mmCIF file of N, CA and C in Angstrom:
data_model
loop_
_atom_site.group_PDB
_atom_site.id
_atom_site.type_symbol
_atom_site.label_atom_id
_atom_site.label_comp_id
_atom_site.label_asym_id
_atom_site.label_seq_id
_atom_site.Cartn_x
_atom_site.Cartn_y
_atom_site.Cartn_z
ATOM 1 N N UNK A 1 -101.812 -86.322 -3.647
ATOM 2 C CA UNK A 1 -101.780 -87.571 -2.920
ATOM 3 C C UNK A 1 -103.150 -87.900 -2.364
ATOM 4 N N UNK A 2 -103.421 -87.459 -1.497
ATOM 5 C CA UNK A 2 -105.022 -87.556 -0.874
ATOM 6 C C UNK A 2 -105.879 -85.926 -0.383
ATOM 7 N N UNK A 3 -106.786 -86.211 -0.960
ATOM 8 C CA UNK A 3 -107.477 -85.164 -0.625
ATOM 9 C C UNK A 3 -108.732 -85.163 0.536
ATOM 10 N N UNK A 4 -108.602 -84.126 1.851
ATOM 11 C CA UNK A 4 -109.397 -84.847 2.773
ATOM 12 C C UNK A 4 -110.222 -83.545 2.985
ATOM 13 N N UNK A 5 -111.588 -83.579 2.849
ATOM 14 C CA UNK A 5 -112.880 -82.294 2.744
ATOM 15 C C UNK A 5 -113.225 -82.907 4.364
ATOM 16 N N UNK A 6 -113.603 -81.819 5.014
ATOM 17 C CA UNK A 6 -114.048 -81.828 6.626
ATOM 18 C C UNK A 6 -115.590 -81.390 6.360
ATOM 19 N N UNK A 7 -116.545 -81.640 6.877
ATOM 20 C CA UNK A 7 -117.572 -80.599 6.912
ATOM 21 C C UNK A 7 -118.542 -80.898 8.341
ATOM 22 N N UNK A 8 -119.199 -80.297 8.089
ATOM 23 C CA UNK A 8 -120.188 -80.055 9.779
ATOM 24 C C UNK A 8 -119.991 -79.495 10.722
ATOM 25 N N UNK A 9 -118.671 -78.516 11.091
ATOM 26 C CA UNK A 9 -118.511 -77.739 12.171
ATOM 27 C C UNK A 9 -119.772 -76.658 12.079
ATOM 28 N N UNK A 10 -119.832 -75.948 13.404
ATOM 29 C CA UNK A 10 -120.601 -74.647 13.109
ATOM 30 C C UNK A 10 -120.645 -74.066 15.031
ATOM 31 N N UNK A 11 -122.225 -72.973 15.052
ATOM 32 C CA UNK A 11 -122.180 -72.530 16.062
ATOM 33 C C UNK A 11 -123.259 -73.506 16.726
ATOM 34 N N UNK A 12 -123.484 -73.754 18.152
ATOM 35 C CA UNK A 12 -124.504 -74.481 18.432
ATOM 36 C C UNK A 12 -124.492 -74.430 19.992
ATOM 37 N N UNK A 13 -125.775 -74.208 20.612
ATOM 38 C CA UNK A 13 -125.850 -74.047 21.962
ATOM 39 C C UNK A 13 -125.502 -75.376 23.193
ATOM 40 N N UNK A 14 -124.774 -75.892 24.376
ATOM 41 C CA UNK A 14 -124.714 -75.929 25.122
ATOM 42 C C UNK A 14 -125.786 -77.083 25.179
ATOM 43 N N UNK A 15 -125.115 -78.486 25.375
ATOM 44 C CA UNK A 15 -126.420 -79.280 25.392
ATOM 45 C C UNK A 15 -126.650 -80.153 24.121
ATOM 46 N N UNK A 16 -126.256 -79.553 23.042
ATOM 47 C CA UNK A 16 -126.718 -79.520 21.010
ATOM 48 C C UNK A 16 -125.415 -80.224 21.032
ATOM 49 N N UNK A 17 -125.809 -81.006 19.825
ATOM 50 C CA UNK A 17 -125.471 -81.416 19.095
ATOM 51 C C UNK A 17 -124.696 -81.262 17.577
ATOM 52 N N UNK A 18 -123.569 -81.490 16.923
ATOM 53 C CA UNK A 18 -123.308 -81.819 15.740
ATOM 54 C C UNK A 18 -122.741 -83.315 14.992
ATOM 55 N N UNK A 19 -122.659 -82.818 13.564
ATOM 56 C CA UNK A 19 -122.122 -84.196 13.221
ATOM 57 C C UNK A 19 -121.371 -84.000 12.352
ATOM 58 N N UNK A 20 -119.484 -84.091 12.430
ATOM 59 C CA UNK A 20 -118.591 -84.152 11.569
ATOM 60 C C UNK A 20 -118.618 -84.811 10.739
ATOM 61 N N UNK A 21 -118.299 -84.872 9.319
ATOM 62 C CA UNK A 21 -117.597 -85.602 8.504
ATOM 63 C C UNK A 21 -116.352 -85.309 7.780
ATOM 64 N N UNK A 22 -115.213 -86.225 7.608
ATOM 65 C CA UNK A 22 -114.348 -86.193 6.775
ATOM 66 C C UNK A 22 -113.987 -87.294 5.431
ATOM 67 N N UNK A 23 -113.767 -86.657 4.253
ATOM 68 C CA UNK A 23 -114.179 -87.651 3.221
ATOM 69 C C UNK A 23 -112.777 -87.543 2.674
ATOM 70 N N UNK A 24 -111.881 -88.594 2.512
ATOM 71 C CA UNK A 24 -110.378 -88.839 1.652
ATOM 72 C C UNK A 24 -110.872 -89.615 0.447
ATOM 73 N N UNK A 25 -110.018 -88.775 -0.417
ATOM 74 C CA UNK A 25 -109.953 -89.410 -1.622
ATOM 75 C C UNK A 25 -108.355 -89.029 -2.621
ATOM 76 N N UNK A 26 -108.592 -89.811 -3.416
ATOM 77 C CA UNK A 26 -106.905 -89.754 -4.018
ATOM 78 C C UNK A 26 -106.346 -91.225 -4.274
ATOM 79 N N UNK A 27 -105.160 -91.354 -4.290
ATOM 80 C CA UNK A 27 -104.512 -92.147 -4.391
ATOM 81 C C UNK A 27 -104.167 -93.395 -3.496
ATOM 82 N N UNK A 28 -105.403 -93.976 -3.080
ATOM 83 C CA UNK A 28 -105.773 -94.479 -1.520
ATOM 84 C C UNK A 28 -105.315 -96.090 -2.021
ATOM 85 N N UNK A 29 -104.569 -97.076 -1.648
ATOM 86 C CA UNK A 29 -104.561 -98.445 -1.449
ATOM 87 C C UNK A 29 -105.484 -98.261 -0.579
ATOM 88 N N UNK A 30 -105.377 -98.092 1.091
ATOM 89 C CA UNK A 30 -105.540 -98.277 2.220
ATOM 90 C C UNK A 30 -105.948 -97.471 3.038
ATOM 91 N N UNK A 31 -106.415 -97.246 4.217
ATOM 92 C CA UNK A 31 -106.464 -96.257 4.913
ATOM 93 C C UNK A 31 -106.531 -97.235 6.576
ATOM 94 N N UNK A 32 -105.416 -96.943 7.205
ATOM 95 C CA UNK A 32 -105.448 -97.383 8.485
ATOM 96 C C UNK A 32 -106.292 -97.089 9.538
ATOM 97 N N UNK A 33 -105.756 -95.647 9.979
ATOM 98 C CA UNK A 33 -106.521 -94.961 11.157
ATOM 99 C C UNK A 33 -107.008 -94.099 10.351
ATOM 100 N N UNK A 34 -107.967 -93.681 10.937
ATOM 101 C CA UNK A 34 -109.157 -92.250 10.649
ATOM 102 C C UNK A 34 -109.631 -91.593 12.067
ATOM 103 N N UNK A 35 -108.906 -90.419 12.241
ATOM 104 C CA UNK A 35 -109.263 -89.940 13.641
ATOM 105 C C UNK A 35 -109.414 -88.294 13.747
ATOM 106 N N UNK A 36 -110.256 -87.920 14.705
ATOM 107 C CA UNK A 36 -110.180 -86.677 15.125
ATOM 108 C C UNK A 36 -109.419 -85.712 15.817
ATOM 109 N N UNK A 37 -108.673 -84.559 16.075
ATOM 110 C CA UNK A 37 -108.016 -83.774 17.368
ATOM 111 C C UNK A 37 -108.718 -82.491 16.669
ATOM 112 N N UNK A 38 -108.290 -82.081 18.073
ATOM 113 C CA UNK A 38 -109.010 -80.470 18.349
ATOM 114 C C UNK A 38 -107.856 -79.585 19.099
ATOM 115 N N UNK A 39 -108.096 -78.641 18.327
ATOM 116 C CA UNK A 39 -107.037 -77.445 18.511
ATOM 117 C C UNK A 39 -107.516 -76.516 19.643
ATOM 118 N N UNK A 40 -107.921 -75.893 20.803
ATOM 119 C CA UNK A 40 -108.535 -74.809 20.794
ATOM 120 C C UNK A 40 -107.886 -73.845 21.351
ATOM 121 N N UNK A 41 -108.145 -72.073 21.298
ATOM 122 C CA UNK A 41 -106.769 -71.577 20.997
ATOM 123 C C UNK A 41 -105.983 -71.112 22.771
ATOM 124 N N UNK A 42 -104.894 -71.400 22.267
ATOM 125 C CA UNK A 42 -103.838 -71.336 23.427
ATOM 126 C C UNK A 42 -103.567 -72.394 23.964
ATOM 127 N N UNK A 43 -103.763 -73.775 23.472
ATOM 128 C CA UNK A 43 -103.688 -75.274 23.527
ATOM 129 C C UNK A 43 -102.957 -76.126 22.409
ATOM 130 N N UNK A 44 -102.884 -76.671 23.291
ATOM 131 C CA UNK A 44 -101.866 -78.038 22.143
ATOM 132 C C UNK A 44 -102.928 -78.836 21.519
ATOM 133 N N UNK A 45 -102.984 -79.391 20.130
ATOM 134 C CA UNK A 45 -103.696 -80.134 19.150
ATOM 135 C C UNK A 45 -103.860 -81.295 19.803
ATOM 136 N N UNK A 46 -105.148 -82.038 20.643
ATOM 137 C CA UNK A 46 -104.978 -83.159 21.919
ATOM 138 C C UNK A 46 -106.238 -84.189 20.174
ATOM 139 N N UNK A 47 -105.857 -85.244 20.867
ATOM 140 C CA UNK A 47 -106.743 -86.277 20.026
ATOM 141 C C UNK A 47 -108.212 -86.477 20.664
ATOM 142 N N UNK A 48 -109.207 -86.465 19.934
ATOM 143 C CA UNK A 48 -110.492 -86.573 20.701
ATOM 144 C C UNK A 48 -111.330 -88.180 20.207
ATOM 145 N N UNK A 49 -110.900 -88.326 19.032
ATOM 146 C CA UNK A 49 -111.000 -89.970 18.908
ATOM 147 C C UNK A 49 -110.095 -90.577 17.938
ATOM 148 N N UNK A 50 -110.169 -91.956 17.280
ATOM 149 C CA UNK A 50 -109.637 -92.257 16.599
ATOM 150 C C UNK A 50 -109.897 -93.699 16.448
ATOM 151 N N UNK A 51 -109.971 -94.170 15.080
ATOM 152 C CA UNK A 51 -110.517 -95.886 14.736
ATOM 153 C C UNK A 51 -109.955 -95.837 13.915
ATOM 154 N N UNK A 52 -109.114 -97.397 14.178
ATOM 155 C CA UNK A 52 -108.429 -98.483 13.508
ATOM 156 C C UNK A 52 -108.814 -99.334 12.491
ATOM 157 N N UNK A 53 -110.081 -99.434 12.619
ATOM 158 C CA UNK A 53 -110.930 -100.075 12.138
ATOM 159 C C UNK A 53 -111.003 -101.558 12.275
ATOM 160 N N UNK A 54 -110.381 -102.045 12.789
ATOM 161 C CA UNK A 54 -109.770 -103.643 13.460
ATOM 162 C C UNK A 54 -110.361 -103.569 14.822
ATOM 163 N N UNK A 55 -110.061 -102.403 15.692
ATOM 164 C CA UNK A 55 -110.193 -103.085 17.036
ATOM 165 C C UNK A 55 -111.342 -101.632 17.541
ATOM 166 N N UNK A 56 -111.699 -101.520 18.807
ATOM 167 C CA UNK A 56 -112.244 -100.968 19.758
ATOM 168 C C UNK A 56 -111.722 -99.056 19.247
ATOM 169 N N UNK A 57 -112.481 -98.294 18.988
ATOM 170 C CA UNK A 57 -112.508 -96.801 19.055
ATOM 171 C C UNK A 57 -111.269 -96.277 20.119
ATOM 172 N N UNK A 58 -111.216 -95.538 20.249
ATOM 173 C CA UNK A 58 -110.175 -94.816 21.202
ATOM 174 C C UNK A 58 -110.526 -93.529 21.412
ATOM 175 N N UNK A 59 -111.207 -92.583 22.939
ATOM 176 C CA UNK A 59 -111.342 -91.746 22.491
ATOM 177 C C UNK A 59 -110.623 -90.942 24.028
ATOM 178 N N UNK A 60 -110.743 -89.766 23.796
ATOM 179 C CA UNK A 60 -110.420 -89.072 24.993
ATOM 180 C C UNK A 60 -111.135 -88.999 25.998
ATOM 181 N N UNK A 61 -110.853 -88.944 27.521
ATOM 182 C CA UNK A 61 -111.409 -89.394 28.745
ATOM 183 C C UNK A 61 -112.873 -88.286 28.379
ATOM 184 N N UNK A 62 -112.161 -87.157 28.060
ATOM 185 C CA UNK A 62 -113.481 -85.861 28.084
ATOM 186 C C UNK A 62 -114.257 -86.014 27.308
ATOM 187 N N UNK A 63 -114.325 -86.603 26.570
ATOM 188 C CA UNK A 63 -115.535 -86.919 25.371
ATOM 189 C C UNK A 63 -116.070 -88.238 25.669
ATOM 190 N N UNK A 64 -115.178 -89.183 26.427
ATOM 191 C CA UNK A 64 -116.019 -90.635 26.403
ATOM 192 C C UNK A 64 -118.007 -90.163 27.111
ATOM 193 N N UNK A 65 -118.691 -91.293 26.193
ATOM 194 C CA UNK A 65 -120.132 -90.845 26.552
ATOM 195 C C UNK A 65 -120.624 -90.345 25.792
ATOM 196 N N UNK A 66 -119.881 -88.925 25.439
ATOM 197 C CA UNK A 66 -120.729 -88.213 24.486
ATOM 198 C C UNK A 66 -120.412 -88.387 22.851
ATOM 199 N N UNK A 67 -119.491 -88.669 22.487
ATOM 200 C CA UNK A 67 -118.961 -88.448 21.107
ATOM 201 C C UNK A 67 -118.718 -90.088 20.882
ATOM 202 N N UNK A 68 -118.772 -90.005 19.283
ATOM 203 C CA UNK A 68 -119.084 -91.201 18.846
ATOM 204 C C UNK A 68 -118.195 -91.637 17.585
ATOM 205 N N UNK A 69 -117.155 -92.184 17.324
ATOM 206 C CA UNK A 69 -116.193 -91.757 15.872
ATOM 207 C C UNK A 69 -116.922 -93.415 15.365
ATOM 208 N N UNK A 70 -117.217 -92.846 14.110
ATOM 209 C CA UNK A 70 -117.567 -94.055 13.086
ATOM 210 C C UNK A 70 -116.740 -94.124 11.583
ATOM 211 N N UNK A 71 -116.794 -94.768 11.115
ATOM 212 C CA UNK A 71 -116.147 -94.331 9.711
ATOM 213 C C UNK A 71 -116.996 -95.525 8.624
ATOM 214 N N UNK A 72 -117.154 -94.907 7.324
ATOM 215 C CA UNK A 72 -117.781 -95.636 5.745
ATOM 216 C C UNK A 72 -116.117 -96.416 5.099
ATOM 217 N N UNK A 73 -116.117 -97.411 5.233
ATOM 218 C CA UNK A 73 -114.953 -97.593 4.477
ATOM 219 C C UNK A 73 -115.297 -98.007 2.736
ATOM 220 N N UNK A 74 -116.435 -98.009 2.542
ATOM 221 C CA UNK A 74 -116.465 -98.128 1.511
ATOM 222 C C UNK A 74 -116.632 -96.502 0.535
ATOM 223 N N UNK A 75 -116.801 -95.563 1.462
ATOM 224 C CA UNK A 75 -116.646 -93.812 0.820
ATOM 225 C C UNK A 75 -115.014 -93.338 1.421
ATOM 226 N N UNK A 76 -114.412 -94.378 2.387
ATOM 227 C CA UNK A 76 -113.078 -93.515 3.002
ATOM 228 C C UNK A 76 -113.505 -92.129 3.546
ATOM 229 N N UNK A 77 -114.755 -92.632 4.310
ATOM 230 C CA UNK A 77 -115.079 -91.300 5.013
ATOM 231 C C UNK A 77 -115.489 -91.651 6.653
ATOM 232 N N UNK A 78 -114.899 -90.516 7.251
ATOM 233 C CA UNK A 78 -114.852 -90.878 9.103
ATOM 234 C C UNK A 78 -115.810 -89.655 9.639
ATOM 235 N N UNK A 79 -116.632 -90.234 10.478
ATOM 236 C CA UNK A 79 -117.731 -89.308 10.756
ATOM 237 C C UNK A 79 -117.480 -89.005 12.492
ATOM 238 N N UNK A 80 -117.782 -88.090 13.039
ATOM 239 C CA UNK A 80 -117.969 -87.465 14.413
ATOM 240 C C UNK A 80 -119.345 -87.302 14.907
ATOM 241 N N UNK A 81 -119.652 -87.967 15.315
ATOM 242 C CA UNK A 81 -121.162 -87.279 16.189
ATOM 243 C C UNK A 81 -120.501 -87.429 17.304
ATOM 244 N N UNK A 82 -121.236 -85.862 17.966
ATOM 245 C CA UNK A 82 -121.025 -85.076 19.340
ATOM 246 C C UNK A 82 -122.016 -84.300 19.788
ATOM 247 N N UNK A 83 -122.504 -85.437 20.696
ATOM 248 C CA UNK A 83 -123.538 -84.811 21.595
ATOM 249 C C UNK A 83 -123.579 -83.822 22.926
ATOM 250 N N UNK A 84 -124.603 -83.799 23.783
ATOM 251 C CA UNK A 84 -124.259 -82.970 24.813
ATOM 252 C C UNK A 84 -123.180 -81.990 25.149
ATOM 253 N N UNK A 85 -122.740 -81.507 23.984
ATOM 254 C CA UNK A 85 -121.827 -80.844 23.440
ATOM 255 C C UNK A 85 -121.808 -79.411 25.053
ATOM 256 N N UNK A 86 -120.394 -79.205 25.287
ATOM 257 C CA UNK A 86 -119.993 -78.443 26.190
ATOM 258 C C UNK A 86 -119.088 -77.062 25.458
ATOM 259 N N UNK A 87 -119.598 -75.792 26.417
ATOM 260 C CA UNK A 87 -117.907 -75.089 25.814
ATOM 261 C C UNK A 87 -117.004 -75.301 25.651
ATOM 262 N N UNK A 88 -116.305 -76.141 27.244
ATOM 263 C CA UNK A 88 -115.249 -76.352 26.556
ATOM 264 C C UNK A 88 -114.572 -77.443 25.132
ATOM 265 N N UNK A 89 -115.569 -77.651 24.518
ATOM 266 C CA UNK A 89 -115.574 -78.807 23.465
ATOM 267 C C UNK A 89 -115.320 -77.938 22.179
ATOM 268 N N UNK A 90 -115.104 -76.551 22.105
ATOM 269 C CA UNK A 90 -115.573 -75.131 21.688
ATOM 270 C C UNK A 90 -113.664 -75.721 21.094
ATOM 271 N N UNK A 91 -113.402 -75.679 19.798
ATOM 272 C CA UNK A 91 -112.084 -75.806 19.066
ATOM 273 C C UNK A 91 -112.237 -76.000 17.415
ATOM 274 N N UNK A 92 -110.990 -76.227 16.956
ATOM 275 C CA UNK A 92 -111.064 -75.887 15.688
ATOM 276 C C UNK A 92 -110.439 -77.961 15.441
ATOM 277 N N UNK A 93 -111.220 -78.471 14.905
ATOM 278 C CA UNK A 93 -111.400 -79.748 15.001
ATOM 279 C C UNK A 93 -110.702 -80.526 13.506
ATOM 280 N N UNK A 94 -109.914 -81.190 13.449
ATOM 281 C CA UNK A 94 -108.769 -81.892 12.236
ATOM 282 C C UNK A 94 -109.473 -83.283 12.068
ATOM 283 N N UNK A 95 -109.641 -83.471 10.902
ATOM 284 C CA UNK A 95 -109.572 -84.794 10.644
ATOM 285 C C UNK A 95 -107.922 -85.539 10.473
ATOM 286 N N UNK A 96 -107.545 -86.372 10.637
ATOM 287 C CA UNK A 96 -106.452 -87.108 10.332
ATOM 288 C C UNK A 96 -106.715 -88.623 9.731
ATOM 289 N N UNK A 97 -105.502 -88.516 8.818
ATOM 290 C CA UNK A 97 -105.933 -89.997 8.119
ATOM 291 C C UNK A 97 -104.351 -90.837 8.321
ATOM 292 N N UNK A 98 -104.491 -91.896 8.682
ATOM 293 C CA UNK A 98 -103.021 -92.997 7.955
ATOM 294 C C UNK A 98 -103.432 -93.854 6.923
ATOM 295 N N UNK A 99 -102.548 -93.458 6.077
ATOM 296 C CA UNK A 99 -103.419 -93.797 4.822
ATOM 297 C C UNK A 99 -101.678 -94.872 3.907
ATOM 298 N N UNK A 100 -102.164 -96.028 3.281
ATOM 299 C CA UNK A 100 -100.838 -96.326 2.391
ATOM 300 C C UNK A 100 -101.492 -96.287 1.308
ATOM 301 N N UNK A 101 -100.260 -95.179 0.368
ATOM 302 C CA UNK A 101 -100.779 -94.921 -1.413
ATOM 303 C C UNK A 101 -100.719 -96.596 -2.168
ATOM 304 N N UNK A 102 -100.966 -96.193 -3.110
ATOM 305 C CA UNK A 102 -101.377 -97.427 -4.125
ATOM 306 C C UNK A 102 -99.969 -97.466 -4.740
ATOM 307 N N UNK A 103 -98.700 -97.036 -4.440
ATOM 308 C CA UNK A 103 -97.317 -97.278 -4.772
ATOM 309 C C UNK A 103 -96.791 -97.901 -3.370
ATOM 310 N N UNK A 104 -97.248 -97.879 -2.487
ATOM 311 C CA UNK A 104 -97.157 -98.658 -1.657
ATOM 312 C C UNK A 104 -96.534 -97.965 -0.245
ATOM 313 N N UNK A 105 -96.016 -96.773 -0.685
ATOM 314 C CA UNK A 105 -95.441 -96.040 0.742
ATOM 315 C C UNK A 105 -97.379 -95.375 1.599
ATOM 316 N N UNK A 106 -96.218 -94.933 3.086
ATOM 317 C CA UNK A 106 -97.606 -94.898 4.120
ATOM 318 C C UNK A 106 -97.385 -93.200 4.156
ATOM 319 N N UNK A 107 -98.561 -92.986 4.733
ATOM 320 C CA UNK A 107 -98.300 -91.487 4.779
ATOM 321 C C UNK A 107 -99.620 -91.022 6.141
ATOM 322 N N UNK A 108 -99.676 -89.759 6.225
ATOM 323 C CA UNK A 108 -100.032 -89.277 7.716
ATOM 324 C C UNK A 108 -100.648 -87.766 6.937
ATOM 325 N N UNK A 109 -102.100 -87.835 6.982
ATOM 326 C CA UNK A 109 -102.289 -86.557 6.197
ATOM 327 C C UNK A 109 -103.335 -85.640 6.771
ATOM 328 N N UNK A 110 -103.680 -84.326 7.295
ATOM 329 C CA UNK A 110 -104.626 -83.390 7.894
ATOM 330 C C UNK A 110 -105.319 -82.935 7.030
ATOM 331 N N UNK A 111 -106.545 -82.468 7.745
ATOM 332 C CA UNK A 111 -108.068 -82.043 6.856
ATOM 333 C C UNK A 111 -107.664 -80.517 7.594
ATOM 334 N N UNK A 112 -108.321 -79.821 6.375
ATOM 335 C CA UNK A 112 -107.788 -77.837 6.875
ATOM 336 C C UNK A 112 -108.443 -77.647 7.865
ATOM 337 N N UNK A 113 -109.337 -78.316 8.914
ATOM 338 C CA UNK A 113 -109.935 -77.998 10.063
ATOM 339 C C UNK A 113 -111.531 -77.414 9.870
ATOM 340 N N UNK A 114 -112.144 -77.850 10.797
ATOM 341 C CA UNK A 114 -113.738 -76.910 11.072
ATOM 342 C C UNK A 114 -113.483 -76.293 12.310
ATOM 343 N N UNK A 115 -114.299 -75.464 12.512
ATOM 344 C CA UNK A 115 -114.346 -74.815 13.643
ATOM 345 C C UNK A 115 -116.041 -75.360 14.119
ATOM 346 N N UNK A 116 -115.895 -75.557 15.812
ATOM 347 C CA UNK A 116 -116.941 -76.011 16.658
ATOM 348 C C UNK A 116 -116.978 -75.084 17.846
ATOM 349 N N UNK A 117 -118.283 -74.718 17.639
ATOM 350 C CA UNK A 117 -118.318 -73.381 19.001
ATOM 351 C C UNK A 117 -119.279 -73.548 19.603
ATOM 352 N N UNK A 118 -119.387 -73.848 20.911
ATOM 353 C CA UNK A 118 -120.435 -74.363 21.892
ATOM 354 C C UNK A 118 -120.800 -72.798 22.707
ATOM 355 N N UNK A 119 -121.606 -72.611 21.880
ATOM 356 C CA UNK A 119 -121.871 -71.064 23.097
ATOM 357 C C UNK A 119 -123.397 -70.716 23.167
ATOM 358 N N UNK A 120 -123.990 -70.208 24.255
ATOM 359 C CA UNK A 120 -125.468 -69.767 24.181
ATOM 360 C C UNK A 120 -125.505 -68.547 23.852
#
């Protein structure tokens, strides 16, 4: 159905910076939302942004400022830059897509995760 590659997690000090990407491809009519959540462990999977692509970004109170969700709609790819990056920002990070196939049903699909580790 759709295939969604994550890349850019890694290790990085306190302060630093990275820059996610997630790239869908497949059987795409459409793609609605394109958004981020973060897992980190002994926590519930919370949303850290997410674009509609119609209206205004959406992101979580703890990241507003620093993090930035953009997306290529012409690659069906949603990007993360995250700056001033904190420990606790330190999780294993999902892309998510709403996506409607080219048969016309909608569907809701996860990227296998990166891991982001804010440590000195």
């Amino acid at each position: 159905q759709v295939h969604l590659v994550e890349s850019g997690g890694g290790l990085v000090q306190p302060g630093g910076s990275l820059r996610l990407s997630c790239a869908a491809s497949g059987s795409i009519f459409s793609i609605n939302t394109m958004g981020w959540y973060r897992q980190a462990p002994g926590k519930e999977r919370e949303l850290v942004a997410a674009n509609t692509g119609g209206t205004s970004p959406n992101y979580a109170d703890s990241v507003k400022g620093r993090f930035t969700i953009s997306r290529d709609n012409a690659k069906n790819t949603v990007y993360l830059q995250m700056n001033s990056l904190k420990p606790e920002d330190t999780a294993v990070y999902y892309c998510n897509v709403k996506w409607r196939a080219t048969w016309g049903l909608e569907y809701d699909d996860w990227g296998q995760g990166t891991q982001v580790t804010v440590s000195s």
